[in-house]
Amino acid sequence: MENKKELGNWLTELNLDHPLVIAGPCSAETEEQVLRIAHELKDTDVSYYRAGIWKPRTRPGNFEGVGALGLKWLQKVKAETGLKTATEVANRAHVELALEHDIDLLWIGARSTVSPFIVQEIADALQGTDKVVLVKNPVNPDLALWLGAIERLATANIKNLGVIHRGFSSYEKTKYRNTPEWQMAIELQTKFPDLPLINDPSHITGKRDMIFDVSQTALDLNFDGLMIETHFDPDNAWSDAAQQVTPSTLVQIMKDLKIRKESTPKVAYNDQLKNLRAQIDVMDNQLLEILGKRMKVAEGIGTLKKQENVAVLQSKRWNEILGKMVLEGEQHNLSEEFILKLFKAVHQESINHQELILNK
Ligand code: PEP
Ligand code: MN
């Protein structure tokens, strides 16, 4: 990815004074519907008009999209409103049709990103294009797969790239349709700071009343833009009805969101920030030092257990520690979720150290 510096030029060139907004219906349904939503989004923050033409449905029998016919409607959108157009492509035929109809932005859906064969086919079909190509995260939380797709596109000499964070499916029921696992998007952003990062709160939440909060979190985490499904009659949409918002709700969301600056040249701010960060660095080092010491003690326990041939895992003792630490954590304003994660990790490392001693 030598050319990653240039990957985000398409976004810089838009010269926006707000986050990028991609909006439009989950699916193109009729010509009337597509054009009506587009006209309602015309004089807003929206730069790209999205509409799914080929819909990847998890189960057959649901509405699978209007097909190539919808591309003509998107061309009309561009001609009548000036909005740039965007749609999902999932194979070579889709790419060729989208290019023929001069679609400005193509995205690879979450169910396609999981398949290197599909991604490679799309990359080959798009070879050298100057269209914008965005890659949604794969349905499973696998950063390598997400990065792999970007690499395949970059290798095919596609210069205008970006990623869409739409959350990850999980077996457990959560309040999200797809859990955000924000740390994955953050890691990707840290590795490739020049790659535009767009949040898709519609598919993360699955519910329109949660969209604002997730969008705000995304902006707080320095995301470059939002993709929000929009329909004039969300409840009667042919797909993803529960998560679509009306154009006027979208405008309100954009108005209410707090847009954070990436930084400020203010001297006092930067001095204080530097000071606080120095304190954090010192404490992080102290944390490591104390964890190292704790493992040394664990090794001592390992030696003792070895002498007496006692098992490493002592569940009763461990459950007592966990319970105590959750209560103790409360005193320090640390959430139960965090304490459980932290101590499970510490415990695992401790077991690993003891195992080494026992099996020496
Ligand atoms: C969509 O954007 O409508 C879509 C199908 O999204 P995803 O690939 O994230 O499920
Ligand atoms: Mn959708």
Coordinates of C-alpha atoms and ligand atoms in Angstrom, one line a residue:
M1 CA 0.0 0.0 0.0
E2 CA 2.8 2.4 -0.9
N3 CA 0.3 4.8 -2.4
K4 CA -1.9 5.0 0.6
K5 CA -1.2 8.7 1.0
E6 CA -3.2 9.3 -2.1
L7 CA -6.1 6.9 -1.2
G8 CA -8.1 9.7 0.4
N9 CA -7.6 12.4 -2.2
W10 CA -11.1 12.0 -3.5
L11 CA -12.5 13.0 -0.1
T12 CA -10.1 15.9 0.4
E13 CA -11.0 17.2 -3.0
L14 CA -14.7 17.5 -2.0
N15 CA -13.6 20.3 0.3
L16 CA -16.4 19.7 2.8
D17 CA -16.7 21.6 6.1
H18 CA -18.6 18.7 7.6
P19 CA -18.3 14.9 7.6
L20 CA -19.0 13.2 4.3
V21 CA -22.6 12.0 4.1
I22 CA -23.7 9.2 1.9
A23 CA -27.5 8.7 2.1
G24 CA -30.4 7.2 0.2
P25 CA -32.6 4.1 0.5
C26 CA -31.4 0.6 1.3
S27 CA -32.9 -0.5 -2.0
A28 CA -34.0 1.2 -5.1
E29 CA -37.7 0.2 -5.4
T30 CA -39.3 2.2 -8.1
E31 CA -38.1 5.1 -10.3
E32 CA -40.5 7.4 -8.5
Q33 CA -39.2 6.4 -5.0
V34 CA -35.5 6.8 -6.1
L35 CA -36.1 10.3 -7.6
R36 CA -38.3 11.5 -4.8
I37 CA -35.8 10.7 -2.0
A38 CA -33.0 12.2 -4.1
H39 CA -34.9 15.5 -4.5
E40 CA -35.5 15.6 -0.8
L41 CA -31.8 15.1 -0.2
K42 CA -30.7 17.6 -2.8
D43 CA -29.9 20.7 -0.8
T44 CA -28.5 18.9 2.3
D45 CA -25.0 17.8 3.5
V46 CA -25.4 14.7 1.3
S47 CA -22.7 14.3 -1.4
Y48 CA -23.4 10.8 -2.6
Y49 CA -26.8 9.2 -3.2
R50 CA -26.8 5.5 -2.3
A51 CA -29.3 2.9 -3.5
G52 CA -28.9 -0.9 -3.5
I53 CA -29.7 -2.3 -6.9
W54 CA -28.6 -5.9 -6.3
K55 CA -29.5 -6.8 -2.7
P56 CA -27.5 -9.6 -0.9
R57 CA -30.2 -11.1 1.3
T58 CA -29.1 -13.6 3.9
R59 CA -32.2 -15.7 3.3
P60 CA -33.8 -16.2 -0.1
G61 CA -37.4 -15.0 -0.7
N62 CA -36.8 -11.4 0.4
F63 CA -36.7 -8.6 -2.1
E64 CA -33.4 -9.1 -4.0
G65 CA -33.3 -5.7 -5.8
V66 CA -34.6 -4.3 -9.1
G67 CA -31.3 -5.1 -11.0
A68 CA -29.7 -3.1 -13.8
L69 CA -32.9 -1.1 -14.5
G70 CA -32.2 0.8 -11.3
L71 CA -28.9 2.1 -12.6
K72 CA -30.9 4.2 -15.2
W73 CA -32.8 5.7 -12.2
L74 CA -29.5 6.6 -10.5
Q75 CA -28.3 8.3 -13.8
K76 CA -31.5 10.4 -13.6
V77 CA -30.8 11.3 -10.0
K78 CA -27.4 12.7 -11.0
A79 CA -28.8 14.6 -14.0
E80 CA -31.7 16.1 -12.0
T81 CA -30.1 16.8 -8.6
G82 CA -26.3 16.9 -9.2
L83 CA -25.9 14.3 -6.4
K84 CA -23.1 11.8 -7.1
T85 CA -24.3 8.2 -7.1
A86 CA -23.3 5.0 -5.2
T87 CA -24.3 1.4 -5.3
E88 CA -23.1 -2.0 -4.1
V89 CA -21.4 -4.4 -6.5
A90 CA -20.8 -8.1 -5.9
N91 CA -19.3 -9.5 -9.1
R92 CA -17.8 -8.6 -12.5
A93 CA -21.1 -8.2 -14.2
H94 CA -22.3 -5.7 -11.6
V95 CA -19.1 -3.7 -11.9
E96 CA -19.4 -3.6 -15.7
L97 CA -23.0 -2.4 -15.6
A98 CA -22.2 0.2 -12.9
L99 CA -19.3 1.6 -14.9
E100 CA -21.4 1.7 -18.1
H101 CA -24.0 3.8 -16.2
D102 CA -21.3 6.1 -14.8
I103 CA -22.0 5.3 -11.1
D104 CA -19.5 7.5 -9.1
L105 CA -18.9 5.3 -6.1
L106 CA -19.0 1.5 -5.8
W107 CA -19.0 -0.4 -2.5
I108 CA -18.2 -4.0 -1.7
G109 CA -20.8 -5.3 0.8
A110 CA -20.0 -7.1 4.1
R111 CA -21.0 -10.5 2.6
S112 CA -18.6 -10.1 -0.3
T113 CA -15.6 -8.8 1.7
V114 CA -15.4 -12.2 3.4
S115 CA -14.6 -13.9 0.0
P116 CA -11.1 -13.2 -1.4
F117 CA -12.3 -14.8 -4.8
I118 CA -15.2 -12.2 -5.1
V119 CA -13.0 -9.3 -4.0
Q120 CA -10.3 -10.3 -6.5
E121 CA -12.9 -10.6 -9.3
I122 CA -14.2 -7.1 -8.4
A123 CA -10.6 -5.7 -8.2
D124 CA -9.8 -7.2 -11.6
A125 CA -13.0 -5.8 -13.2
L126 CA -12.2 -2.3 -11.7
Q127 CA -8.5 -2.4 -12.6
G128 CA -7.1 1.2 -12.8
T129 CA -10.5 2.9 -12.3
D130 CA -10.7 6.4 -10.9
K131 CA -14.2 5.7 -9.4
V132 CA -14.3 5.7 -5.6
V133 CA -14.4 2.2 -4.2
L134 CA -15.3 1.6 -0.6
V135 CA -15.0 -1.7 1.3
K136 CA -17.4 -2.6 4.0
N137 CA -16.0 -4.7 6.9
P138 CA -16.5 -8.4 6.5
V139 CA -19.5 -9.8 8.5
N140 CA -17.0 -11.5 10.9
P141 CA -14.6 -9.5 13.0
D142 CA -11.5 -10.3 11.0
L143 CA -9.2 -7.3 10.4
A144 CA -6.9 -9.2 8.1
L145 CA -9.8 -10.0 5.7
W146 CA -10.8 -6.3 5.7
L147 CA -7.2 -5.2 5.0
G148 CA -6.8 -8.0 2.4
A149 CA -9.6 -6.6 0.4
I150 CA -8.1 -3.1 0.4
E151 CA -4.8 -4.5 -0.6
R152 CA -6.3 -6.4 -3.5
L153 CA -7.9 -3.1 -4.7
A154 CA -4.8 -1.1 -4.2
T155 CA -2.8 -3.7 -6.1
A156 CA -5.3 -3.4 -9.0
N157 CA -4.2 0.3 -9.2
I158 CA -7.5 1.6 -7.8
K159 CA -6.5 5.0 -6.3
N160 CA -9.6 6.3 -4.7
L161 CA -10.3 4.0 -1.8
G162 CA -12.0 4.0 1.6
V163 CA -13.7 1.7 4.1
I164 CA -17.1 1.5 5.7
H165 CA -17.5 0.2 9.2
R166 CA -21.0 -1.5 9.4
G167 CA -20.5 -3.8 12.5
F168 CA -20.1 -7.5 12.9
S169 CA -22.6 -10.3 13.3
S170 CA -22.6 -12.3 16.4
Y171 CA -24.4 -15.4 17.7
E172 CA -25.4 -13.7 20.9
K173 CA -28.4 -11.3 20.8
T174 CA -27.2 -7.7 21.6
K175 CA -28.9 -4.3 21.4
Y176 CA -27.2 -3.9 18.0
R177 CA -28.1 -5.6 14.7
N178 CA -24.3 -5.8 14.1
T179 CA -22.0 -5.1 17.1
P180 CA -19.7 -2.2 16.4
E181 CA -16.4 -3.6 17.9
W182 CA -15.1 -0.1 17.6
Q183 CA -11.5 -1.2 18.4
M184 CA -11.3 -2.9 15.0
A185 CA -12.1 0.4 13.2
I186 CA -9.7 2.2 15.4
E187 CA -6.9 -0.3 14.7
L188 CA -7.6 0.1 11.0
Q189 CA -7.5 3.9 11.3
T190 CA -4.2 3.7 13.2
K191 CA -2.6 1.5 10.6
F192 CA -3.9 3.5 7.6
P193 CA -4.6 7.1 8.7
D194 CA -5.0 8.3 5.2
L195 CA -7.7 5.8 4.3
P196 CA -11.2 7.5 4.6
L197 CA -13.2 5.7 7.3
I198 CA -17.0 5.9 7.0
N199 CA -19.5 4.7 9.6
D200 CA -22.7 3.0 8.7
P201 CA -24.9 3.4 11.8
S202 CA -27.9 2.0 9.9
H203 CA -26.6 -1.5 9.7
I204 CA -24.9 -1.4 13.1
T205 CA -28.0 -0.5 14.9
G206 CA -30.8 -1.9 12.8
K207 CA -33.0 0.6 14.6
R208 CA -33.6 4.2 13.6
D209 CA -33.7 5.6 17.1
M210 CA -30.2 4.4 17.8
I211 CA -28.6 6.0 14.8
F212 CA -27.8 9.4 16.3
D213 CA -25.8 8.0 19.2
V214 CA -23.8 5.6 17.1
S215 CA -23.1 8.5 14.6
Q216 CA -21.9 10.7 17.4
T217 CA -19.6 8.0 18.7
A218 CA -18.2 7.6 15.2
L219 CA -17.5 11.3 14.9
D220 CA -15.9 11.3 18.4
L221 CA -13.6 8.6 17.1
N222 CA -12.6 10.7 14.2
F223 CA -14.5 9.0 11.4
D224 CA -14.5 10.9 8.1
G225 CA -18.1 10.3 7.2
L226 CA -21.5 8.5 7.6
M227 CA -23.6 6.3 5.4
I228 CA -27.2 6.5 6.5
E229 CA -30.2 4.7 4.9
T230 CA -32.9 7.2 4.1
H231 CA -36.4 6.8 2.7
F232 CA -39.5 9.0 2.6
D233 CA -41.6 6.2 4.0
P234 CA -39.2 4.1 6.1
D235 CA -41.9 1.8 7.6
N236 CA -43.0 0.7 4.1
A237 CA -39.5 0.3 2.7
W238 CA -39.0 -3.0 0.8
S239 CA -35.8 -3.8 2.9
D240 CA -34.4 -2.7 6.2
A241 CA -37.6 -0.8 7.1
A242 CA -36.8 -0.5 10.9
Q243 CA -33.5 1.3 10.4
Q244 CA -34.2 3.9 7.7
V245 CA -34.9 7.5 8.5
T246 CA -36.7 10.2 6.5
P247 CA -34.7 12.9 4.8
S248 CA -35.9 15.5 7.3
T249 CA -34.7 13.3 10.2
L250 CA -31.3 12.9 8.5
V251 CA -31.0 16.7 8.2
Q252 CA -31.9 17.0 11.9
I253 CA -29.3 14.3 12.8
M254 CA -26.6 16.2 10.9
K255 CA -27.6 19.4 12.6
D256 CA -27.5 17.9 16.1
L257 CA -24.2 16.0 15.8
K258 CA -21.2 17.6 17.4
I259 CA -18.4 17.7 15.0
R260 CA -15.1 17.5 16.7
K261 CA -11.9 19.0 15.3
E262 CA -8.9 16.7 14.8
S263 CA -6.7 19.1 16.7
T264 CA -6.2 22.8 17.4
P265 CA -3.1 25.0 17.3
K266 CA -4.0 26.5 20.7
V267 CA -0.8 26.5 22.8
A268 CA -2.5 26.1 26.2
Y269 CA -4.5 23.1 25.0
N270 CA -1.5 21.5 23.5
D271 CA 0.6 22.1 26.6
Q272 CA -2.0 20.6 28.9
L273 CA -2.5 17.6 26.5
K274 CA 1.2 16.9 26.5
N275 CA 1.3 17.0 30.3
L276 CA -1.6 14.7 30.7
R277 CA -0.2 12.3 28.1
A278 CA 3.1 12.2 29.9
Q279 CA 1.3 11.2 33.0
I280 CA -0.5 8.4 31.1
D281 CA 2.8 7.2 29.7
V282 CA 4.3 7.0 33.2
M283 CA 1.3 5.1 34.5
D284 CA 1.3 2.7 31.5
N285 CA 4.9 1.8 32.4
Q286 CA 4.0 1.3 36.0
L287 CA 1.1 -1.0 35.0
L288 CA 3.5 -3.1 32.9
E289 CA 6.1 -3.2 35.8
I290 CA 3.5 -4.3 38.3
L291 CA 2.0 -6.9 35.9
G292 CA 5.5 -8.3 35.3
K293 CA 6.0 -8.6 39.1
R294 CA 2.6 -10.3 39.4
M295 CA 3.7 -12.9 36.9
K296 CA 6.9 -13.5 38.8
V297 CA 4.8 -14.3 41.9
A298 CA 2.6 -16.6 39.8
E299 CA 5.7 -18.4 38.7
G300 CA 6.6 -18.9 42.4
I301 CA 3.1 -20.5 42.8
G302 CA 3.8 -22.6 39.8
T303 CA 7.0 -23.9 41.4
L304 CA 5.2 -24.7 44.6
K305 CA 2.4 -26.5 42.8
K306 CA 4.9 -28.5 40.8
Q307 CA 6.6 -29.8 43.9
E308 CA 3.2 -31.1 45.2
N309 CA 1.8 -32.0 41.8
V310 CA -1.2 -29.7 42.2
A311 CA -3.4 -28.5 39.2
V312 CA -2.8 -25.0 37.9
L313 CA -6.4 -24.0 37.7
Q314 CA -8.1 -23.4 41.1
S315 CA -11.6 -22.3 40.1
K316 CA -12.8 -21.6 43.6
R317 CA -10.0 -19.2 44.4
W318 CA -10.3 -17.6 41.0
N319 CA -14.0 -16.9 41.3
E320 CA -13.4 -15.3 44.7
I321 CA -10.8 -13.0 43.2
L322 CA -13.1 -12.0 40.3
G323 CA -16.0 -11.2 42.7
K324 CA -13.8 -9.2 45.0
M325 CA -12.2 -7.2 42.1
V326 CA -15.6 -6.3 40.6
L327 CA -16.6 -4.8 43.9
E328 CA -13.2 -3.1 44.4
G329 CA -13.4 -1.8 40.8
E330 CA -16.7 -0.1 41.5
Q331 CA -14.9 2.0 44.2
H332 CA -12.6 3.2 41.5
N333 CA -15.3 3.9 38.9
L334 CA -14.3 0.9 36.8
S335 CA -17.1 -1.0 35.0
E336 CA -17.8 -4.7 35.7
E337 CA -17.3 -5.3 32.0
F338 CA -13.8 -3.9 32.1
I339 CA -12.8 -5.6 35.3
L340 CA -13.9 -9.0 34.0
K341 CA -12.1 -8.5 30.7
L342 CA -8.9 -7.2 32.5
F343 CA -8.7 -10.0 35.1
K344 CA -9.5 -12.8 32.7
A345 CA -6.6 -11.6 30.6
V346 CA -4.3 -11.3 33.6
H347 CA -5.4 -14.7 34.8
Q348 CA -4.8 -16.3 31.4
E349 CA -1.3 -14.9 31.3
S350 CA -0.7 -16.1 34.9
I351 CA -1.8 -19.6 33.9
N352 CA 0.6 -19.5 30.9
H353 CA 3.5 -18.6 33.2
Q354 CA 2.6 -21.4 35.6
E355 CA 2.2 -23.9 32.8
L356 CA 5.7 -23.1 31.6
I357 CA 7.1 -23.9 35.0
L358 CA 5.0 -27.1 35.5
N359 CA 6.0 -28.5 32.1
K360 CA 9.7 -27.6 32.3
Ligands
PEP1 C1 -26.5 -2.2 2.4 O1 -25.7 -1.3 2.5 O2 -27.7 -2.1 2.2 C2 -26.0 -3.6 2.8 C3 -26.6 -4.6 2.2 O3 -25.1 -3.5 3.7 P1 -24.1 -4.7 4.3 O4 -23.3 -5.2 3.2 O5 -23.4 -3.8 5.3 O6 -25.0 -5.7 5.0
MN2 MN -29.7 -2.1 4.0

